[in-house]
Short mmCIF file of C-alpha atoms in Angstrom, two decimals:
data_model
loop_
_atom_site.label_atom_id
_atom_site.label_comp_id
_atom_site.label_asym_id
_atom_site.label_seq_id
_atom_site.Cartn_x
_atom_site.Cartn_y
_atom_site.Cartn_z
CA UNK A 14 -6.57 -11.92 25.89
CA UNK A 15 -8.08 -11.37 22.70
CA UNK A 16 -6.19 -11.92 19.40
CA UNK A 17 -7.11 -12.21 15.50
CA UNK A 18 -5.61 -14.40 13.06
CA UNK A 19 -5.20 -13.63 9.05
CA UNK A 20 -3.63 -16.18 7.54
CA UNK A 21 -2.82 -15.18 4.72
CA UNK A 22 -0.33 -12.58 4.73
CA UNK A 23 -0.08 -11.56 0.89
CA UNK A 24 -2.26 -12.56 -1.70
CA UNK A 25 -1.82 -11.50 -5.58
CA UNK A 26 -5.39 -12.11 -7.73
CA UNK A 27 -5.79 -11.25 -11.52
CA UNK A 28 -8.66 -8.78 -12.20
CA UNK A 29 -12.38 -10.74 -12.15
CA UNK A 30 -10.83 -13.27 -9.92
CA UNK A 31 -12.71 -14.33 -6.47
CA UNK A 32 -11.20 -13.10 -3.09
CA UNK A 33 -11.48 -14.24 0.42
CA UNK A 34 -9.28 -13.61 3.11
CA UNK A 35 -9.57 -15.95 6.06
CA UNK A 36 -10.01 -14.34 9.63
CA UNK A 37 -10.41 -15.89 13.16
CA UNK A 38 -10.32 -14.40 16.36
CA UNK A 39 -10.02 -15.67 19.93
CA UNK A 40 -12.67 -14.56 22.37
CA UNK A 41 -15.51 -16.54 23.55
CA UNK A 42 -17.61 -13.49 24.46
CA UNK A 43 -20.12 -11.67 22.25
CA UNK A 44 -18.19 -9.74 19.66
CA UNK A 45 -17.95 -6.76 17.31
CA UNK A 46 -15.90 -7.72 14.12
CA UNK A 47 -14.84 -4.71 11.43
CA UNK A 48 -12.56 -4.81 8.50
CA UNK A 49 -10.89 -1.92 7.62
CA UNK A 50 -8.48 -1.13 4.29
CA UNK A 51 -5.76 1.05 3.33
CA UNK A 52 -5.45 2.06 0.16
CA UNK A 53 -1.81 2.85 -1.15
CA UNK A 54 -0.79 6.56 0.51
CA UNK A 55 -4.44 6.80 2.16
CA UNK A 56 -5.61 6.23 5.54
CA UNK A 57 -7.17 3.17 7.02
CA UNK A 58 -10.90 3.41 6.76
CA UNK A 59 -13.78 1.10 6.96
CA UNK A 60 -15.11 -1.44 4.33
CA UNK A 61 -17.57 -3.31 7.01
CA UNK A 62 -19.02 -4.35 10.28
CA UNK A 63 -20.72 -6.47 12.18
CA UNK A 64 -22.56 -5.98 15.49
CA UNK A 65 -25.71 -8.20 15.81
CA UNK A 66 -28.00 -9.67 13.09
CA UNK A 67 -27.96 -11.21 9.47
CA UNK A 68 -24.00 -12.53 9.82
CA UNK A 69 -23.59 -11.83 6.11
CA UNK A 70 -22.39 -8.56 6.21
CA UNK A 71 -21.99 -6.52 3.30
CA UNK A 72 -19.95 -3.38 2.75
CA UNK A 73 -18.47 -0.85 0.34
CA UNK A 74 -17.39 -1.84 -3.08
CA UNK A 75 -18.79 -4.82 -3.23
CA UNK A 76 -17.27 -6.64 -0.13
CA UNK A 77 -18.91 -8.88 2.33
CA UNK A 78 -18.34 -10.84 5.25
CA UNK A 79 -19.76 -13.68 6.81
CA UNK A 80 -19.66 -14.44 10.38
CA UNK A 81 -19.83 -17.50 11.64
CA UNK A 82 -20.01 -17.97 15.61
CA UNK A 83 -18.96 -21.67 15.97
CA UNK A 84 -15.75 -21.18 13.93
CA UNK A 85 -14.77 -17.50 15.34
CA UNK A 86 -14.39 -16.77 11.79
CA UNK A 87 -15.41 -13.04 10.12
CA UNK A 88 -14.05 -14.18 6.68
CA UNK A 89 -13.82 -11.14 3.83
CA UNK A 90 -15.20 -11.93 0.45
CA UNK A 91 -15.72 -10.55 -3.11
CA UNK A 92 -16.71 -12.09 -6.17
CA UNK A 93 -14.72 -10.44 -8.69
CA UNK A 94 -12.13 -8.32 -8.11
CA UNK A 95 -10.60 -5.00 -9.48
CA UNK A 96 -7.29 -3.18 -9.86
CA UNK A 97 -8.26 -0.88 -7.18
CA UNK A 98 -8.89 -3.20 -4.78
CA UNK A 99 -4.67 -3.32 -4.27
CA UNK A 100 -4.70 -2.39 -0.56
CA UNK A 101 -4.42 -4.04 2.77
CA UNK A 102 -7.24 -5.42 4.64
CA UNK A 103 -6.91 -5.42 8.37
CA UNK A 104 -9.96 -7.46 10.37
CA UNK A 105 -10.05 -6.68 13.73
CA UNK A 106 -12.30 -7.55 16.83
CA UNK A 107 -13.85 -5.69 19.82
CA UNK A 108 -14.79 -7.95 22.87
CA UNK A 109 -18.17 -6.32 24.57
CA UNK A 110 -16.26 -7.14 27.75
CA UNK A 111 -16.69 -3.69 28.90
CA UNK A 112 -18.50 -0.26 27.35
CA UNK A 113 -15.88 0.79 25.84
CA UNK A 114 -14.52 -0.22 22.48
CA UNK A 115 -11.18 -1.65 22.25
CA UNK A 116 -10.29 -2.90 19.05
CA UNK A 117 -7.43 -6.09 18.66
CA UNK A 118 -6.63 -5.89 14.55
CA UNK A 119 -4.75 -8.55 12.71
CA UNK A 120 -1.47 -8.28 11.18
CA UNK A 121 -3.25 -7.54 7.70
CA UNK A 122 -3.02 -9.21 4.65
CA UNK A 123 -1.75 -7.49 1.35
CA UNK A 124 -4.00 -8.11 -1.79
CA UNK A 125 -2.10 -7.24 -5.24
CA UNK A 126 -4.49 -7.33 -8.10
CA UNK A 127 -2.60 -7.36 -11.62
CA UNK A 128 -4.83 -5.87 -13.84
CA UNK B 1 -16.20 17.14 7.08
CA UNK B 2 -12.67 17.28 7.88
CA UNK B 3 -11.04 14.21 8.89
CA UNK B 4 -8.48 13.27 11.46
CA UNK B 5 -5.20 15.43 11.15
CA UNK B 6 -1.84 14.32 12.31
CA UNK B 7 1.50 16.09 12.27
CA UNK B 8 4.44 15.44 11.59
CA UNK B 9 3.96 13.14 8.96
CA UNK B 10 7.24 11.83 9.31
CA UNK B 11 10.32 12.20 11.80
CA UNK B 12 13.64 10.89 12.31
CA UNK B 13 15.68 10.98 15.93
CA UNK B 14 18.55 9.31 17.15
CA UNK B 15 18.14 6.97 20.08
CA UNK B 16 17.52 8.35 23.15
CA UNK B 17 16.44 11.43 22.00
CA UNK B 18 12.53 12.66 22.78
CA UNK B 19 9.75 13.20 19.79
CA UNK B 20 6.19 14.64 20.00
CA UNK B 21 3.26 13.85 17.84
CA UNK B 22 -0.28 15.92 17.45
CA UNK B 23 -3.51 14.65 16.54
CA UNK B 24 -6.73 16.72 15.76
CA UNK B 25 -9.65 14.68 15.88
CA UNK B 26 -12.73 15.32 14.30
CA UNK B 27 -14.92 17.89 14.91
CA UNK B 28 -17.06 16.67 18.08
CA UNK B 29 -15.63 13.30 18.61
CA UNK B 30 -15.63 12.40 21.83
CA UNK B 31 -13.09 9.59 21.99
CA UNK B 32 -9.77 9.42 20.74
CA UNK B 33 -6.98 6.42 20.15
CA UNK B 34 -3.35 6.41 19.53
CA UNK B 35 -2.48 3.53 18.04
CA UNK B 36 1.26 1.96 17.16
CA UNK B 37 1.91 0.15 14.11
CA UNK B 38 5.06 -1.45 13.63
CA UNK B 39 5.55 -2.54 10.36
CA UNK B 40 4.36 -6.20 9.23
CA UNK B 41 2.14 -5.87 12.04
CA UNK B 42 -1.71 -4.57 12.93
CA UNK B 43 -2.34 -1.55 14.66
CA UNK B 44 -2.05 -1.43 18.47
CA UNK B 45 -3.76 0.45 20.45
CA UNK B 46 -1.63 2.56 23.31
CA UNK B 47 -4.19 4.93 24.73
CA UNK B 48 -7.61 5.65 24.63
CA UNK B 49 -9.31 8.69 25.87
CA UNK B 50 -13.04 9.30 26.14
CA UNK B 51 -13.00 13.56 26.33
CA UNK B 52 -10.13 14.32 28.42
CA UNK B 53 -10.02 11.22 30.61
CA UNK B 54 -8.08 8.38 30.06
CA UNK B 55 -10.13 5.35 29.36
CA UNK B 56 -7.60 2.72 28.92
CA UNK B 57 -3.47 2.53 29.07
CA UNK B 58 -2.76 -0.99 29.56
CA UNK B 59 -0.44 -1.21 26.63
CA UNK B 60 1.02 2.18 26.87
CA UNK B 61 4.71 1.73 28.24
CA UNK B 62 4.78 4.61 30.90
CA UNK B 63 8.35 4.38 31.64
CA UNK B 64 8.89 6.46 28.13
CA UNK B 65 5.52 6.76 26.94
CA UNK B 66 2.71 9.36 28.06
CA UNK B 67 -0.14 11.33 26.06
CA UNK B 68 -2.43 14.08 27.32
CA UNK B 69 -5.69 15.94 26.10
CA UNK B 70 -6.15 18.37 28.30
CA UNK B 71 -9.27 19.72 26.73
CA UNK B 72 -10.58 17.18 25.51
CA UNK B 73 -9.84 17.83 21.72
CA UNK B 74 -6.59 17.58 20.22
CA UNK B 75 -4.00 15.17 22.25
CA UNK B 76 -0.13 14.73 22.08
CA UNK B 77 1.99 11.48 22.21
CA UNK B 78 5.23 11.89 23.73
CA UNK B 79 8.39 9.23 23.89
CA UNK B 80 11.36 10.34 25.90
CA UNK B 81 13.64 8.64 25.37
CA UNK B 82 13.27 7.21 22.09
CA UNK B 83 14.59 3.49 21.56
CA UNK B 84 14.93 1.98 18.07
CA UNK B 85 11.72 -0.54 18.50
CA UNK B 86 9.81 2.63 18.67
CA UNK B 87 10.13 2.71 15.06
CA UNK B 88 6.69 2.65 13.78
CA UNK B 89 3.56 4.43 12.32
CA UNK B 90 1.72 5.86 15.16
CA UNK B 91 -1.76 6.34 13.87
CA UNK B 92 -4.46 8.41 15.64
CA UNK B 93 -8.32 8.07 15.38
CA UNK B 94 -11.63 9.35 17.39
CA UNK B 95 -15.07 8.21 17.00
CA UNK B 96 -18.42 10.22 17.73
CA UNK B 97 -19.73 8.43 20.68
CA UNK B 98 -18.09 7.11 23.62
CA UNK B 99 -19.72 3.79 24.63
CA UNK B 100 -20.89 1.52 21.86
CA UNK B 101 -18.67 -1.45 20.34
CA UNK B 102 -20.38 -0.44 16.78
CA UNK B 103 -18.20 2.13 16.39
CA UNK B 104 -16.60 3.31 13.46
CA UNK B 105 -13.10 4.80 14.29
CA UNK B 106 -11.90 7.61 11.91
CA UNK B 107 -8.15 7.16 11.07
CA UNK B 108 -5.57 10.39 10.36
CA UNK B 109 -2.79 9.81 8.39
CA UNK B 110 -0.33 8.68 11.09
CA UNK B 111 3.27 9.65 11.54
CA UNK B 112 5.95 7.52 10.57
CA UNK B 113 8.76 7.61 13.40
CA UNK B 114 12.43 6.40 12.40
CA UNK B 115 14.66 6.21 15.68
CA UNK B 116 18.41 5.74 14.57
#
């Protein structure tokens, strides 16, 4: 079965600093990998994805990701951050096992930027 | 474009009682998940339907659990009877095609279930 790892389970950055949250999933197949965040009191929507190409994946706000096949990793980065980017990140997988998707998400890690 | 609607947004039973939730997906979506999130934890999914078939239910626990959309729009989630590790957000979402790992899945609000 597939699962994803986040290993870090809260992290608390000053504005400007560097993020990355670590992310590694189990699933030897070919793979779709997404990150989605949830803001404080709004709904979980989508910062990025990857399905095939460049592995450097960048999203909304300034995010990327990088995937890198031999480690299983989809790790989330972003150079500087911001106040509002206090939210939790979920990564999560789909395994193109069959046609439909089925996504496995992590347990989410909890960014706190102090301003 | 109107997003993913939920309802309630929050409800508290005793144990062994039954609870409904609603989901409206968006507009033309043809695939719809109910998802459980327990708290500390990721969102997992229960059910997914594709229309008004059921697509997968592997981790939907049919002794209390069931969910139905009849026509292929909105759906319900049922639990009867509740227990108290039901306790969670149960989040709904639908995305516009029905094949496709790409897909980006459109999250509602969710409804945050207390079961005393």
């Amino acid at each position: 079965a597939q699962s994803v790892s986040q290993h870090n389970h809260h992290v608390i950055l000053s504005e400007a600093a560097s993020l990355e949250l670590g992310c590694n999933y189990s699933y030897g197949g070919t793979v779709n990998l997404f990150w989605y965040v949830q803001y404080p009191g709004q709904h979980l929507q989508l910062l990025l994805k990857y399905f095939s190409g460049d592995p450097l994946v960048k999203g909304i706000k300034g995010f990327e990701a990088e995937f890198i096949k031999s480690k299983f990793s989809f790790n989330l980065r972003k150079p500087s951050v911001q106040w509002s980017d206090t939210a939790e990140y979920f990564c999560a997988v789909n395994a193109l096992h069959t046609g439909f998707q089925k996504l496995v998400f992590g347990t989410g890690t909890r960014l706190l930027v102090s301003p | 474009e109107a997003g993913v609607a939920q309802s309630p947004r929050y409800k508290i039973i005793e144990k062994r009682q039954s609870v409904a939730f609603w989901c409206n997906p968006i507009s033309g979506h043809a695939t719809l998940y109910w998802y459980q999130q327990i708290l500390g934890q990721g969102p997992k999914l229960l059910i997914q339907f594709q229309n008004n078939g059921v697509v997968d239910d592997s981790q939907l626990p049919k002794d209390r659990f069931s969910a139905e959309r009849l026509k292929g729009v909105d759906s319900t989630l049922k639990i009867q009877p509740a227990k108290l590790e039901d306790s969670a957000v149960y989040l709904c979402a639908s995305s516009p095609v029905t094949t496709g790992g790409d897909n980006e899945q459109f999250f509602g609000p969710g409804t945050r279930l207390t079961v005393l």
